Amino acid sequence: TTVTMTPADEQKIRELLDKSRDRCKFLVDVHTAAILDITRSLLATSSLTGDEVMEICQKHGIEIESRVSRREIFARLLGEHGMEMIEE
C-alpha cells in the first residue's frame, strides 16, 4: 500500500510533535524529583513494574487515575488533531 502525505498532514504531524515536545519538557521540569527517584530505583534493580512506578509517582504527589496504553494516548492525540489510527 502506498501512503501519500499532503502538506496539511505534514503540518498536523509537526504541530503534534511540537506540542508533545513542549509537554514533555514541562513534565520533566515539574516532576524532576520523581524522575530521579525512578532512575535511582532502576539503577539499583534494573527493572520496575508499572505498579512500582505508580507508587513512586504517588510518593511524589503525582496522582495517576489509571494506566493508559501508549496506543490509547496516541489515538487520543490523533483525534485532537482530526486524525484517526490507520488499521490494516
GROMACS .gro file of C-alpha atoms in nm, residues 4-67:
model
   64
    4THR     CA    1   0.066   0.981   0.031
    5MET     CA    2   0.103   1.261   0.281
    6THR     CA    3  -0.033   1.603   0.199
    7PRO     CA    4   0.133   1.923   0.319
    8ALA     CA    5  -0.164   1.967   0.556
    9ASP     CA    6  -0.099   1.619   0.703
   10GLU     CA    7   0.267   1.702   0.747
   11GLN     CA    8   0.179   2.029   0.921
   12LYS     CA    9  -0.058   1.848   1.159
   13ILE     CA   10   0.214   1.597   1.243
   14ARG     CA   11   0.467   1.875   1.303
   15GLU     CA   12   0.221   2.055   1.531
   16LEU     CA   13   0.154   1.732   1.720
   17LEU     CA   14   0.526   1.667   1.765
   18ASP     CA   15   0.588   2.026   1.878
   19LYS     CA   16   0.302   2.008   2.128
   20SER     CA   17   0.427   1.671   2.258
   21ARG     CA   18   0.784   1.802   2.292
   22ASP     CA   19   0.665   2.106   2.487
   23ARG     CA   20   0.450   1.888   2.714
   24CYS     CA   21   0.746   1.655   2.780
   25LYS     CA   22   0.971   1.948   2.870
   26PHE     CA   23   0.705   2.079   3.108
   27LEU     CA   24   0.656   1.740   3.276
   28VAL     CA   25   1.031   1.688   3.321
   29ASP     CA   26   1.063   2.033   3.480
   30VAL     CA   27   0.768   1.978   3.714
   31HIS     CA   28   0.847   1.617   3.809
   32THR     CA   29   1.227   1.612   3.825
   33ALA     CA   30   1.231   1.460   4.177
   34ALA     CA   31   1.005   1.170   4.075
   35ILE     CA   32   1.209   1.108   3.760
   36LEU     CA   33   1.529   1.099   3.963
   37ASP     CA   34   1.369   0.860   4.215
   38ILE     CA   35   1.256   0.626   3.936
   39THR     CA   36   1.602   0.644   3.777
   40ARG     CA   37   1.769   0.570   4.111
   41SER     CA   38   1.543   0.267   4.159
   42LEU     CA   39   1.614   0.142   3.807
   43LEU     CA   40   1.989   0.171   3.863
   44ALA     CA   41   1.953  -0.038   4.178
   45THR     CA   42   1.716  -0.305   4.042
   46SER     CA   43   1.732  -0.275   3.659
   47SER     CA   44   1.353  -0.306   3.627
   48LEU     CA   45   1.031  -0.177   3.780
   49THR     CA   46   0.674  -0.288   3.736
   50GLY     CA   47   0.409  -0.040   3.637
   51ASP     CA   48   0.269  -0.056   3.989
   52GLU     CA   49   0.612   0.026   4.135
   53VAL     CA   50   0.643   0.329   3.908
   54MET     CA   51   0.295   0.440   4.007
   55GLU     CA   52   0.387   0.401   4.375
   56ILE     CA   53   0.694   0.624   4.331
   57CYS     CA   54   0.485   0.880   4.145
   58GLN     CA   55   0.226   0.886   4.421
   59LYS     CA   56   0.505   0.929   4.679
   60HIS     CA   57   0.596   1.248   4.494
   61GLY     CA   58   0.237   1.372   4.481
   62ILE     CA   59   0.165   1.268   4.125
   63GLU     CA   60  -0.183   1.124   4.112
   64ILE     CA   61  -0.241   0.873   3.834
   65GLU     CA   62  -0.601   0.767   3.785
   66SER     CA   63  -0.529   0.462   3.573
   67ARG     CA   64  -0.264   0.320   3.345
   0.00000   0.00000   0.00000
